[in-house]
Each structure stands twice: as structure tokens, then as C-alpha cells.
Tab-separated table of C-alpha atoms and ligand atoms in Angstrom:
chain	number	residue	atom	x	y	z
C	1	MET	CA	0.000	0.000	0.000
C	2	PRO	CA	1.250	3.509	-0.668
C	3	ALA	CA	1.722	5.879	2.247
C	4	ILE	CA	-0.992	8.362	3.228
C	5	VAL	CA	-0.092	11.867	4.373
C	6	LEU	CA	-2.434	13.754	6.691
C	7	VAL	CA	-1.949	17.488	7.206
C	8	GLY	CA	-3.809	20.514	8.528
C	9	ALA	CA	-4.930	22.976	5.853
C	10	GLN	CA	-5.146	26.163	7.939
C	11	TRP	CA	-3.318	27.306	11.116
C	12	GLY	CA	-3.686	24.078	13.087
C	13	ASP	CA	-6.305	22.583	15.394
C	14	GLU	CA	-8.484	21.492	12.479
C	15	GLY	CA	-9.371	18.234	14.236
C	16	LYS	CA	-7.142	15.691	12.508
C	17	GLY	CA	-8.495	12.973	14.779
C	18	LYS	CA	-11.649	12.842	12.637
C	19	ALA	CA	-9.609	11.794	9.597
C	20	THR	CA	-7.527	9.299	11.556
C	21	ASP	CA	-10.701	7.721	12.854
C	22	LEU	CA	-12.089	7.381	9.346
C	23	LEU	CA	-8.970	5.544	8.228
C	24	GLY	CA	-9.580	3.195	11.155
C	25	ASP	CA	-8.029	-0.232	10.971
C	26	GLN	CA	-6.693	0.273	7.436
C	27	VAL	CA	-3.599	1.824	9.012
C	28	GLU	CA	-0.785	-0.223	10.499
C	29	TYR	CA	1.792	2.501	11.215
C	30	VAL	CA	1.138	6.091	12.323
C	31	VAL	CA	4.174	8.339	12.016
C	32	LYS	CA	4.552	11.773	13.538
C	33	PHE	CA	6.919	13.507	11.121
C	34	ASN	CA	7.395	17.089	12.373
C	35	GLY	CA	7.087	19.352	15.405
C	36	GLY	CA	7.189	18.281	19.000
C	37	ASN	CA	5.094	18.880	22.066
C	38	ASN	CA	3.851	22.171	20.604
C	39	ALA	CA	1.095	20.109	18.994
C	40	GLY	CA	-2.024	19.073	20.751
C	41	HIS	CA	-4.730	16.713	19.736
C	42	THR	CA	-7.647	15.742	21.864
C	43	VAL	CA	-8.968	12.286	21.122
C	44	VAL	CA	-12.285	11.166	22.550
C	45	ILE	CA	-12.833	7.409	22.670
C	46	SER	CA	-16.006	5.759	23.862
C	47	SER	CA	-15.598	3.055	26.492
C	48	PRO	CA	-17.937	1.107	28.801
C	49	ASP	CA	-17.295	3.846	31.442
C	50	GLY	CA	-18.399	6.602	29.043
C	51	PRO	CA	-16.343	8.792	26.665
C	52	GLN	CA	-12.635	8.950	27.528
C	53	LYS	CA	-10.742	12.096	26.603
C	54	TYR	CA	-7.008	11.974	25.866
C	55	ALA	CA	-4.928	15.092	25.211
C	56	LEU	CA	-1.758	14.135	23.355
C	57	HIS	CA	1.031	16.611	22.686
C	58	LEU	CA	4.010	14.609	21.555
C	59	LEU	CA	2.858	11.056	20.949
C	60	PRO	CA	1.291	10.140	17.597
C	61	SER	CA	-2.461	9.539	17.860
C	62	GLY	CA	-1.881	5.923	16.776
C	63	ILE	CA	-0.723	5.174	20.331
C	64	LEU	CA	-4.392	4.889	21.298
C	65	THR	CA	-5.303	2.369	18.607
C	66	PRO	CA	-4.682	-1.263	19.511
C	67	GLY	CA	-2.512	-3.002	16.923
C	68	VAL	CA	-1.145	0.187	15.339
C	69	ILE	CA	2.587	0.858	15.546
C	70	PRO	CA	3.141	4.499	16.523
C	71	VAL	CA	6.392	6.001	15.240
C	72	ILE	CA	8.167	9.247	16.150
C	73	GLY	CA	10.043	10.100	12.950
C	74	ASN	CA	13.411	11.758	12.363
C	75	GLY	CA	11.751	15.121	11.646
C	76	VAL	CA	10.405	15.438	15.193
C	77	VAL	CA	11.973	17.242	18.159
C	78	ILE	CA	11.525	15.378	21.426
C	79	ASP	CA	11.311	16.610	24.989
C	80	LEU	CA	12.127	13.418	26.891
C	81	ASP	CA	10.355	14.516	30.080
C	82	VAL	CA	7.166	15.072	28.119
C	83	LEU	CA	7.566	11.784	26.245
C	84	PHE	CA	7.878	9.774	29.458
C	85	ARG	CA	5.115	11.718	31.205
C	86	GLU	CA	2.678	11.074	28.337
C	87	LEU	CA	3.608	7.389	28.279
C	88	ASP	CA	3.173	7.113	32.076
C	89	ASP	CA	-0.221	8.839	31.940
C	90	LEU	CA	-1.466	6.494	29.223
C	91	THR	CA	-0.109	3.418	31.002
C	92	ALA	CA	-1.882	4.521	34.198
C	93	ARG	CA	-5.125	4.621	32.167
C	94	GLY	CA	-4.598	1.094	30.878
C	95	ILE	CA	-3.245	1.893	27.386
C	96	ASP	CA	-0.505	-0.383	26.040
C	97	THR	CA	2.320	1.910	24.904
C	98	SER	CA	4.946	-0.759	24.351
C	99	ARG	CA	4.780	-0.581	20.531
C	100	LEU	CA	6.148	2.974	20.308
C	101	VAL	CA	9.200	3.326	18.049
C	102	VAL	CA	11.438	6.424	18.122
C	103	SER	CA	13.851	7.472	15.373
C	104	ALA	CA	17.540	7.467	16.313
C	105	ASN	CA	17.864	10.619	14.179
C	106	ALA	CA	15.150	12.674	15.872
C	107	HIS	CA	16.467	15.699	17.757
C	108	LEU	CA	16.132	16.219	21.496
C	109	ILE	CA	14.865	19.427	23.031
C	110	ALA	CA	17.708	20.210	25.421
C	111	PRO	CA	16.704	22.054	28.607
C	112	TYR	CA	18.562	25.192	27.477
C	113	ASN	CA	16.361	25.427	24.381
C	114	ARG	CA	13.222	25.718	26.492
C	115	THR	CA	14.889	28.572	28.389
C	116	ILE	CA	15.977	30.287	25.172
C	117	ASP	CA	12.505	29.996	23.573
C	118	LYS	CA	10.971	31.843	26.536
C	119	VAL	CA	13.630	34.533	26.981
C	120	VAL	CA	13.760	35.314	23.260
C	121	GLU	CA	9.978	35.771	23.110
C	122	ARG	CA	10.133	38.116	26.111
C	123	PHE	CA	13.018	39.989	24.492
C	124	LEU	CA	11.109	40.387	21.191
C	125	GLY	CA	8.254	42.217	22.945
C	126	SER	CA	5.737	43.382	20.356
C	127	ARG	CA	7.612	41.485	17.617
C	128	ARG	CA	7.113	38.135	19.398
C	129	ILE	CA	5.855	35.078	17.477
C	130	GLY	CA	3.602	33.856	20.286
C	131	THR	CA	5.357	30.478	20.424
C	132	THR	CA	4.228	27.691	22.707
C	133	GLY	CA	7.432	28.199	24.726
C	134	ARG	CA	8.372	24.517	24.472
C	135	GLY	CA	11.820	25.064	22.918
C	136	ILE	CA	10.718	23.976	19.440
C	137	GLY	CA	12.238	26.843	17.393
C	138	PRO	CA	15.637	26.890	19.141
C	139	THR	CA	15.926	23.085	18.767
C	140	TYR	CA	15.258	23.214	15.016
C	141	ALA	CA	17.684	26.140	14.782
C	142	ASP	CA	20.355	23.953	16.447
C	143	LYS	CA	19.565	21.167	13.966
C	144	MET	CA	20.158	23.510	11.019
C	145	ASN	CA	23.211	25.016	12.696
C	146	ARG	CA	24.519	21.468	13.136
C	147	ILE	CA	24.854	21.786	16.901
C	148	GLY	CA	21.750	19.742	17.765
C	149	ILE	CA	21.598	16.738	20.073
C	150	ARG	CA	20.031	13.662	18.504
C	151	VAL	CA	18.422	10.657	20.185
C	152	GLN	CA	21.361	8.445	19.204
C	153	ASP	CA	23.845	10.818	20.880
C	154	ILE	CA	22.737	9.914	24.372
C	155	PHE	CA	23.972	6.341	23.844
C	156	ASP	CA	27.574	7.601	23.607
C	157	GLU	CA	28.480	9.654	26.675
C	158	LYS	CA	31.712	10.994	25.150
C	159	ILE	CA	29.999	12.253	22.009
C	160	LEU	CA	27.077	13.611	24.003
C	161	THR	CA	29.418	15.603	26.277
C	162	GLN	CA	31.296	17.009	23.270
C	163	LYS	CA	28.055	18.037	21.574
C	164	VAL	CA	26.570	19.658	24.673
C	165	GLU	CA	29.873	21.494	25.234
C	166	GLY	CA	29.800	22.717	21.633
C	167	ALA	CA	26.233	23.955	21.927
C	168	LEU	CA	26.693	25.609	25.315
C	169	ASP	CA	29.879	27.357	24.178
C	170	GLN	CA	27.612	29.479	22.000
C	171	LYS	CA	24.430	29.507	24.084
C	172	ASN	CA	26.012	30.580	27.352
C	173	HIS	CA	27.414	33.719	25.712
C	174	LEU	CA	23.940	34.514	24.490
C	175	LEU	CA	22.223	33.689	27.767
C	176	VAL	CA	24.662	35.597	29.971
C	177	LYS	CA	25.669	38.561	27.804
C	178	VAL	CA	22.476	39.250	25.860
C	179	TYR	CA	19.666	37.875	27.964
C	180	ASN	CA	21.160	38.412	31.412
C	181	ARG	CA	20.591	34.816	32.571
C	182	ARG	CA	22.851	32.379	34.452
C	183	ALA	CA	25.185	30.157	32.420
C	184	ILE	CA	24.078	26.516	32.082
C	185	GLN	CA	26.537	23.798	33.187
C	186	VAL	CA	27.498	21.108	30.659
C	187	ALA	CA	27.471	18.381	33.320
C	188	ASP	CA	23.908	19.241	34.405
C	189	VAL	CA	22.606	18.871	30.854
C	190	VAL	CA	24.574	15.681	30.169
C	191	ASP	CA	23.403	14.099	33.438
C	192	GLU	CA	19.795	14.996	32.742
C	193	LEU	CA	19.939	13.429	29.264
C	194	LEU	CA	21.851	10.330	30.416
C	195	ALA	CA	19.197	9.646	33.034
C	196	SER	CA	16.867	8.675	30.171
C	197	VAL	CA	19.170	6.205	28.406
C	198	GLU	CA	17.859	2.928	29.783
C	199	ARG	CA	14.213	3.821	29.376
C	200	LEU	CA	14.639	5.184	25.862
C	201	ARG	CA	16.940	2.487	24.429
C	202	PRO	CA	14.335	-0.217	23.692
C	203	MET	CA	12.154	2.239	21.763
C	204	VAL	CA	14.860	3.489	19.398
C	205	ALA	CA	15.206	2.219	15.824
C	206	ASP	CA	16.163	3.153	12.275
C	207	THR	CA	12.586	4.176	11.582
C	208	ALA	CA	13.157	5.040	7.904
C	209	LEU	CA	14.294	1.459	7.303
C	210	LEU	CA	11.445	0.055	9.375
C	211	LEU	CA	8.867	2.063	7.387
C	212	SER	CA	10.438	1.247	4.048
C	213	ARG	CA	10.207	-2.467	4.831
C	214	ALA	CA	6.654	-2.049	6.077
C	215	LEU	CA	5.628	-0.393	2.795
C	216	ASP	CA	7.392	-3.076	0.770
C	217	GLU	CA	5.433	-5.703	2.682
C	218	GLY	CA	2.154	-3.987	1.810
C	219	SER	CA	1.442	-2.275	5.140
C	220	THR	CA	-0.368	1.064	5.234
C	221	VAL	CA	1.672	3.887	6.714
C	222	LEU	CA	-0.008	7.125	7.803
C	223	LEU	CA	2.253	10.158	8.037
C	224	GLU	CA	0.580	12.552	10.436
C	225	GLY	CA	1.615	16.202	10.285
C	226	GLY	CA	1.688	18.393	13.359
C	227	GLN	CA	0.621	22.048	13.099
C	228	ALA	CA	-0.573	22.928	9.594
C	229	THR	CA	0.046	24.378	6.142
C	230	MET	CA	-0.061	28.054	7.170
C	231	LEU	CA	2.392	27.348	10.015
C	232	ASP	CA	4.896	25.569	7.738
C	233	VAL	CA	8.309	27.220	7.912
C	234	ASP	CA	8.523	27.530	4.093
C	235	HIS	CA	4.909	27.800	2.965
C	236	GLY	CA	3.215	29.432	5.955
C	237	THR	CA	2.893	33.033	7.063
C	238	TYR	CA	6.609	33.407	7.832
C	239	PRO	CA	7.881	34.542	10.315
C	240	PHE	CA	4.667	33.752	12.249
C	241	VAL	CA	5.106	30.014	11.746
C	242	THR	CA	6.472	27.014	13.526
C	243	SER	CA	10.012	25.905	12.726
C	244	SER	CA	9.287	22.667	10.884
C	245	SER	CA	7.847	21.460	7.573
C	246	ALA	CA	4.188	20.837	8.277
C	247	THR	CA	3.118	20.338	4.635
C	248	ALA	CA	2.974	17.039	2.752
C	249	GLY	CA	6.561	17.283	1.500
C	250	GLY	CA	7.695	17.422	5.129
C	251	GLY	CA	6.094	14.018	5.544
C	252	CYS	CA	8.694	12.515	3.220
C	253	THR	CA	11.741	14.167	4.781
C	254	GLY	CA	10.440	13.841	8.330
C	255	ALA	CA	9.786	10.117	8.015
C	256	GLY	CA	12.390	9.096	5.447
C	257	ILE	CA	9.800	7.940	2.905
C	258	PRO	CA	10.276	8.847	-0.779
C	259	PRO	CA	7.587	10.950	-2.543
C	260	THR	CA	6.993	8.103	-4.986
C	261	LYS	CA	5.534	6.059	-2.096
C	262	VAL	CA	2.834	8.594	-1.214
C	263	GLY	CA	-0.538	7.859	-2.823
C	264	THR	CA	-3.012	9.937	-0.829
C	265	VAL	CA	-2.789	13.376	0.752
C	266	ILE	CA	-5.606	14.198	3.141
C	267	ALA	CA	-5.968	17.735	4.452
C	268	VAL	CA	-8.225	18.503	7.370
C	269	ILE	CA	-9.985	21.843	7.104
C	270	LYS	CA	-12.371	23.493	9.552
C	271	ALA	CA	-15.676	24.993	8.373
C	272	TYR	CA	-14.310	28.268	9.798
C	273	VAL	CA	-10.724	29.243	10.714
C	274	THR	CA	-8.760	29.540	13.961
C	275	ARG	CA	-5.240	30.600	14.790
C	276	VAL	CA	-3.167	30.633	17.999
C	277	GLY	CA	-0.318	33.064	18.458
C	278	GLU	CA	0.570	36.164	16.484
C	279	GLY	CA	0.508	36.838	12.747
C	280	PRO	CA	-1.822	37.890	9.936
C	281	PHE	CA	-5.292	36.341	9.699
C	282	PRO	CA	-7.466	38.057	7.060
C	283	THR	CA	-10.852	36.581	8.043
C	284	GLU	CA	-10.409	37.018	11.799
C	285	THR	CA	-13.569	38.343	13.406
C	286	LEU	CA	-13.084	40.258	16.629
C	287	ASP	CA	-16.755	40.939	17.314
C	288	GLY	CA	-19.392	38.809	19.017
C	289	ALA	CA	-19.436	36.361	16.097
C	290	GLY	CA	-15.795	35.423	16.778
C	291	GLU	CA	-16.539	34.939	20.474
C	292	ARG	CA	-19.505	32.756	19.569
C	293	LEU	CA	-17.312	30.522	17.348
C	294	ARG	CA	-14.785	30.274	20.221
C	295	GLN	CA	-17.395	29.251	22.790
C	296	VAL	CA	-19.460	26.904	20.597
C	297	GLY	CA	-16.376	25.362	18.980
C	298	ALA	CA	-14.466	25.149	22.327
C	299	GLU	CA	-11.577	26.948	20.661
C	300	PHE	CA	-8.986	26.984	23.430
C	301	GLY	CA	-5.464	25.589	22.924
C	302	THR	CA	-4.878	21.950	23.955
C	303	THR	CA	-1.223	22.685	24.693
C	304	THR	CA	-1.261	26.184	26.188
C	305	GLY	CA	-4.956	26.735	27.006
C	306	ARG	CA	-4.799	30.055	25.095
C	307	PRO	CA	-8.077	31.245	23.526
C	308	ARG	CA	-7.828	30.718	19.766
C	309	ARG	CA	-8.430	33.611	17.399
C	310	CYS	CA	-11.502	32.829	15.266
C	311	GLY	CA	-12.682	33.837	11.801
C	312	TRP	CA	-14.622	32.769	8.732
C	313	TYR	CA	-13.753	30.138	6.103
C	314	ASP	CA	-11.062	31.371	3.761
C	315	ALA	CA	-11.222	29.743	0.321
C	316	VAL	CA	-7.966	31.414	-0.766
C	317	ILE	CA	-6.153	29.514	1.984
C	318	ALA	CA	-8.046	26.321	1.139
C	319	ARG	CA	-6.947	26.528	-2.520
C	320	TYR	CA	-3.401	27.315	-1.458
C	321	ALA	CA	-3.331	24.322	0.911
C	322	SER	CA	-4.737	22.139	-1.833
C	323	ARG	CA	-2.005	23.216	-4.238
C	324	VAL	CA	0.999	23.169	-1.883
C	325	ASN	CA	0.133	19.775	-0.414
C	326	GLY	CA	-1.313	18.133	-3.540
C	327	VAL	CA	-4.484	17.363	-1.577
C	328	THR	CA	-6.449	14.367	-2.839
C	329	ASP	CA	-9.152	14.555	-0.132
C	330	PHE	CA	-10.325	17.249	2.245
C	331	VAL	CA	-11.997	16.351	5.520
C	332	LEU	CA	-14.213	19.269	6.548
C	333	THR	CA	-14.626	19.497	10.324
C	334	LYS	CA	-16.880	21.257	12.830
C	335	LEU	CA	-19.693	22.127	10.437
C	336	ASP	CA	-22.074	21.890	13.435
C	337	VAL	CA	-20.393	24.907	15.077
C	338	LEU	CA	-21.933	27.117	12.382
C	339	THR	CA	-25.493	26.000	13.138
C	340	GLY	CA	-27.544	29.072	14.098
C	341	VAL	CA	-25.459	31.640	12.188
C	342	GLU	CA	-27.931	33.431	9.937
C	343	GLN	CA	-25.691	34.533	7.059
C	344	ILE	CA	-22.288	32.819	6.928
C	345	PRO	CA	-19.469	34.896	5.437
C	346	VAL	CA	-17.039	32.949	3.217
C	347	CYS	CA	-13.902	34.645	1.944
C	348	ILE	CA	-13.622	34.026	-1.802
C	349	ALA	CA	-10.684	36.350	-2.597
C	350	TYR	CA	-8.662	39.199	-1.080
C	351	ASP	CA	-8.630	42.872	-1.762
C	352	VAL	CA	-5.040	44.046	-1.445
C	353	ASP	CA	-4.826	47.823	-1.652
C	354	GLY	CA	-7.578	47.885	-4.283
C	355	VAL	CA	-6.364	44.875	-6.310
C	356	ARG	CA	-8.273	41.562	-6.255
C	357	HIS	CA	-6.197	38.449	-5.411
C	358	ASP	CA	-7.684	35.006	-5.988
C	359	GLU	CA	-4.427	33.322	-4.940
C	360	MET	CA	-2.218	33.871	-1.879
C	361	PRO	CA	-0.374	37.161	-2.375
C	362	MET	CA	3.310	36.722	-3.140
C	363	THR	CA	4.679	38.969	-0.396
C	364	GLN	CA	4.250	39.183	3.341
C	365	THR	CA	3.390	42.893	3.009
C	366	ASP	CA	0.504	42.142	0.649
C	367	PHE	CA	-0.791	39.364	2.889
C	368	HIS	CA	-0.768	41.766	5.837
C	369	HIS	CA	-2.845	44.201	3.755
C	370	ALA	CA	-5.285	41.535	2.498
C	371	ARG	CA	-8.940	42.340	3.232
C	372	PRO	CA	-11.401	39.497	2.691
C	373	ILE	CA	-13.945	39.716	-0.095
C	374	TYR	CA	-16.924	37.879	1.358
C	375	GLU	CA	-19.777	35.994	-0.177
C	376	TYR	CA	-22.649	35.476	2.309
C	377	LEU	CA	-24.242	32.038	2.368
C	378	PRO	CA	-27.589	31.421	4.079
C	379	GLY	CA	-27.254	29.517	7.372
C	380	TRP	CA	-29.416	26.812	8.971
C	381	GLN	CA	-31.014	26.451	12.399
C	382	GLU	CA	-31.480	22.661	12.619
C	383	ASP	CA	-29.225	20.489	14.801
C	384	ILE	CA	-27.076	18.539	12.321
C	385	SER	CA	-25.149	16.332	14.763
C	386	SER	CA	-27.226	13.248	13.992
C	387	SER	CA	-26.821	13.600	10.189
C	388	ARG	CA	-24.949	10.621	8.798
C	389	SER	CA	-25.440	11.164	5.093
C	390	PHE	CA	-25.208	14.292	2.966
C	391	ASP	CA	-28.954	14.136	2.278
C	392	ASP	CA	-29.689	14.308	6.040
C	393	LEU	CA	-28.249	17.827	6.144
C	394	PRO	CA	-30.642	20.792	5.869
C	395	PRO	CA	-30.610	22.262	2.326
C	396	ASN	CA	-28.650	25.382	3.359
C	397	ALA	CA	-25.956	23.270	5.042
C	398	GLN	CA	-25.706	21.146	1.864
C	399	GLU	CA	-25.374	24.329	-0.169
C	400	TYR	CA	-22.691	25.677	2.203
C	401	VAL	CA	-20.645	22.470	1.875
C	402	LYS	CA	-21.046	22.315	-1.911
C	403	SER	CA	-20.039	25.964	-2.320
C	404	LEU	CA	-16.951	25.487	-0.148
C	405	GLU	CA	-15.964	22.377	-2.082
C	406	MET	CA	-16.246	24.200	-5.413
C	407	MET	CA	-13.910	26.944	-4.162
C	408	SER	CA	-11.346	24.808	-2.356
C	409	GLY	CA	-9.501	22.869	-5.046
C	410	ALA	CA	-10.105	19.246	-3.983
C	411	PRO	CA	-13.108	17.035	-3.135
C	412	PHE	CA	-14.533	16.786	0.381
C	413	ALA	CA	-14.380	13.151	1.455
C	414	ALA	CA	-16.004	13.598	4.847
C	415	ILE	CA	-17.762	16.185	6.999
C	416	GLY	CA	-17.534	16.380	10.786
C	417	VAL	CA	-20.872	17.245	12.409
C	418	GLY	CA	-19.971	16.878	16.102
C	419	PRO	CA	-17.060	16.170	18.442
C	420	ARG	CA	-17.690	12.417	18.817
C	421	ARG	CA	-15.890	9.916	16.567
C	422	ASP	CA	-19.079	8.734	14.934
C	423	GLU	CA	-20.438	12.246	14.317
C	424	VAL	CA	-19.329	12.318	10.719
C	425	ILE	CA	-20.734	12.106	7.204
C	426	GLN	CA	-18.541	10.074	4.909
C	427	MET	CA	-18.883	11.133	1.276
C	428	ARG	CA	-16.393	8.706	-0.257
C	429	ALA	CA	-13.642	6.297	0.790
C	430	LEU	CA	-10.502	8.158	1.858
C	431	THR	CA	-7.906	6.015	0.187
C	432	SER	CA	-9.589	5.472	-3.161
F	501	IMP	P1	6.192	27.110	18.158
F	501	IMP	O1	5.781	25.952	17.312
F	501	IMP	O2	6.044	26.860	19.640
F	501	IMP	O3	7.549	27.664	17.809
F	501	IMP	O4	5.165	28.329	17.844
F	501	IMP	C1	5.138	28.985	16.603
F	501	IMP	C2	3.717	29.303	16.176
F	501	IMP	O5	3.021	28.116	15.837
F	501	IMP	C3	2.871	29.980	17.265
F	501	IMP	O6	1.995	30.898	16.655
F	501	IMP	C4	2.090	28.811	17.854
F	501	IMP	O7	0.900	29.252	18.485
F	501	IMP	C5	1.814	28.004	16.612
F	501	IMP	N1	1.580	26.575	16.881
F	501	IMP	C6	2.495	25.644	17.195
F	501	IMP	N2	1.911	24.434	17.350
F	501	IMP	C7	0.602	24.601	17.102
F	501	IMP	C8	-0.523	23.696	17.055
F	501	IMP	O8	-0.421	22.480	17.256
F	501	IMP	N3	-1.714	24.257	16.751
F	501	IMP	C9	-1.860	25.594	16.486
F	501	IMP	N4	-0.845	26.464	16.502
F	501	IMP	C10	0.383	25.975	16.800
């Protein structure tokens, strides 16, 4: 089977769990290929004791599915404390986590990178990115600067010490002289990382080789992207982005799978838009309508608890996501949140200083000046959460979905109509 890539189409928090659920037992491996514990997905699973809610930050969602092999790929940055805490929490709730495999080439978030993330944001003041403060950016910067610490390094104390020394040589100057903080001791960092060796060792593998063999044997591999298209370091709203490749191409580099092995690219897209952190957001609505979307859609960050900025569906972004990722299927989520809105604005193009743009503007300046050109679609009042086929939807909801699909550049394979796993309308098979 070819690999399937799953990405977010907007600024994250689109509800990727809905798509993973639809793929169900077709998938044998779930690979997290980018980001770290800046991500957050809430998965709700029904059990005899009622619905169980799991908030995962670092672990791939596949950890909750019996029989699936969850993989942390080489493109991920790992905070070992968070990894072990998430595993302990799941074990305490009766989940078998023993199948987890971690790439030897993934980078570790060293304690000094958490410190640097926070002090740099404070230092930037009004120019801050609004990061999650988890050390993600500084760790990817170390990777590119070739002073990063990789998982495999902690199995060789001599190499680890040399690498930490090399990194701290630079960082301590920065911390002490620029940011007025105390210098960090090499031995403290090395000891902290070495403390994890025995627990980590059995999980570590050459994951690119493992996945290549799995694909050759006919297994289905799902590459699950953290964050989303508009937060991608190359294709997002730079510099207000995360520091990794969150688009479909990142799936190949972050997992070690060649593009020729990818057959399906699923992008999850919300029926409206949210964003956490700073940066441009043309359809943001700061009035009561935005607050309503936030409350009804429970739009508060899983990782930081921050209220998410809310706005209307942006078809320019949808088309852009479709093009950049090569989307074969969109999964539209949270349609139910729009129930009760009388006239639903949908952004069909931008007005940039008097010029109409149907595609993403080329420059950051133009994107900052983009004003949405709205089309208003009639809303519906009926509760749609029990709809299980397209025909069950009220006519205006059908029209809303069809109009969005026409504007967005790829077919809608499924529509989420409520937070529960089964609250979904499947329009066609996802891996056809
Ligand atoms: P960082 O990833 O912590 O460096 O943060 C960079 C930007 O990406 C900030 O605007 C964050 O709010 C945003 N971000 C990072 N991870 C997520 C996510 O999982 N969902 C939504 N926004 C995110």
C-alpha cells in the first residue's frame, strides 16, 4: 500500500483525529513527522465507562489504537520529560504503549532550548511570534546550525558531552551577555539526558528502514503532520510560523519515505478558521461572532490553554493548501459549530490595496494588507449532529458544503458534524 499523508490545511487545530478515525483499521503505522510537544490533539474514545478524553502533545495519535505501531520520525523534536510523562499517563489509564518506536535521528529538546525559547519571546516584545514556549524553534535552529543533540547521541556519553559542550559554548554567551541569565553547566545537561538512556533504548530504531520495509510488505503507513500548512516554515505566514515542515513534502523528509511512495494526501480543514499566536489572519472576526465561534467550537489551545483567534472560512487559503500539499481529499470538520449563524461569510478572494487576489499574495506585506472579499451564504437552524449522510443535512448546510468544495480545489471526502468519533458524514472512501 502507498503511504498516506495527513496534514492541517489552515493554522492548526483542524481536528485531525476525525480523519484518523475514518482511516480506522486500514492503518498499520502512524508516524509523527514534524514538530514536538507544541502540537495538541484531543482524542475522545467511547468506552464502557463513558467517553474517555485523551490530550496528546508529543505522541502520535496511533498510540491509542490497539494493533497500530506508533512512530516518532526523524523530523520530530523530542522533549524526553514530556515523552515519558505522556507514556506514564497512558499506562496509568490502561493503554498499552509498548509498541512505540522512536527514530535514532530525531532531535532532542535540550533544557537550554526551552529557556531560550521563553527569553527570546520576552526579548522580542511586540515582535514576538507567540510560540508555545516549548523550545521547538531553538531546537530546530540547532539542527540547522549542526549543533543539535540527537536521540542516538545519548547512547555515547563521550559524544554527548562534546556536543553539549559545543552547543553551550555558543548559548552561554547569548544567555549571559544578551539575555542576562545564568550560564548553564554542561554536566547538568549531560546528566539529565543520560538519566533517560535505559528507558529510551528499547524504543529506538532506524525508523526510515522500518517504514520502508513495512511499505514493501504492503502495510499502510499514515504520516501525520503536526501544526498545519499556514504554520509551515517555508509555505506558511513566515515569520509567524512554527520551525518545521508541516506540509505534505515534510512528511517525506520527516519520516524518510520517498515521494513516490505517497498515494493519498488528506488535508483537514475546519468549516471556519482559527489561529493561535501572532501573525496575519485576514478573516479574523473580533466581534461577538468570533466569540460565539470560540465558545461553541471550544476553541482553546490543547497545549497552552490560550483562547484561539476565530474567523470565517477562507477559500484562498483552502486553494493554497490544496495546491501546496497536492491534496487528494479534504476532511471538513466542525460544520455543526456554524449551526444558528444566519448569514455565513465565506472569503472568496482578497482585496489588497484595491487589487483583487484570488491566490495567496506573493509577499508578506501584501498578505498583511489583504482584506477578505466575502460571499454570504444562508445559514441553517437545525441540529445537524445526527446527520450521517449528505442528504440528512438541511438544504442550506448542503449548499454551504457544496459551495466550499467548489472553491477549495479538492473534493470533500467527509464532513464532521460533532465532536464524537461517529459524528461524521462520509462522502467517499478516503484512500480510493
Ligand atoms: P512554536 O511551534 O512553539 O515555535 O510556535 C510557533 C507558532 O506556531 C505559534 O503561533 C504557535 O501558536 C503556533 N503553533 C504551534 N503548534 C501549534 C498547534 O499544534 N496548533 C496551532 N498552533 C500551533
